[in-house]
Amino acid sequence: MIQFAAWLYLVILSEYSAAWVAGSYAIYFLLRVRDARISLRLFLVWAAVQLGALCVYVTLYFTSMRHLLKQFQSLTTEGFPQAHSNFLAFAASAWQSSGCSGPGPGSLALLSSL
């Protein structure tokens, strides 16, 4: 069980999608416990390992994922044109704010005349 706990924590720390694997292991273990009798000590060790995994996920959320989700939300709201907005003006402002150097300020007038 200790080796399982070490591998579980290593997988969680190396890949965020490992939550699905950890959840499936938990469900599998609970189904096996329902069919067979196990010792209380083994069940308590399993529960402690699962609680430790939950603590690792909570720590990862508050240290890195929360900030990444905020950045993703700002990207999805500011990175795309809004409904009923001028697409040409959005493209021009995005082009200028990206730091791309173009032919000059007259090129925007040329682009809008097309």
XYZ file of C-alpha atoms in Angstrom, residues 36-84:
49
model
C -14.718 -9.175 0.070
C -13.866 -8.696 3.689
C -10.717 -6.699 4.368
C -9.123 -5.682 7.596
C -9.975 -2.372 9.180
C -6.295 -1.469 9.216
C -5.988 -1.826 5.431
C -9.103 0.267 4.916
C -7.754 3.016 7.196
C -4.434 3.052 5.344
C -6.300 3.303 2.018
C -8.441 6.141 3.346
C -5.334 7.981 4.587
C -3.707 7.614 1.158
C -6.833 8.977 -0.530
C -6.953 11.893 1.893
C -3.294 12.614 1.129
C -4.049 12.591 -2.604
C -6.904 15.021 -2.034
C -4.544 17.303 -0.091
C -2.068 17.211 -2.994
C -4.834 18.235 -5.422
C -6.022 21.066 -3.177
C -2.455 22.319 -2.805
C -1.907 22.194 -6.574
C -5.137 24.073 -7.158
C -4.271 26.917 -4.801
C -0.637 27.184 -5.897
C -0.916 26.949 -9.675
C -4.241 25.979 -11.221
C -6.240 28.913 -9.853
C -3.871 31.386 -11.517
C -3.882 29.452 -14.786
C -7.677 29.400 -14.841
C -7.790 33.178 -14.371
C -5.367 33.631 -17.275
C -7.464 31.298 -19.430
C -10.649 33.223 -18.633
C -9.049 36.540 -19.564
C -7.737 34.995 -22.775
C -11.154 33.708 -23.785
C -12.945 36.972 -23.009
C -10.364 39.412 -24.385
C -8.761 37.252 -27.056
C -11.809 37.003 -29.289
C -14.120 39.643 -30.778
C -17.406 40.152 -28.963
C -20.790 39.812 -30.622
C -21.849 42.786 -32.760
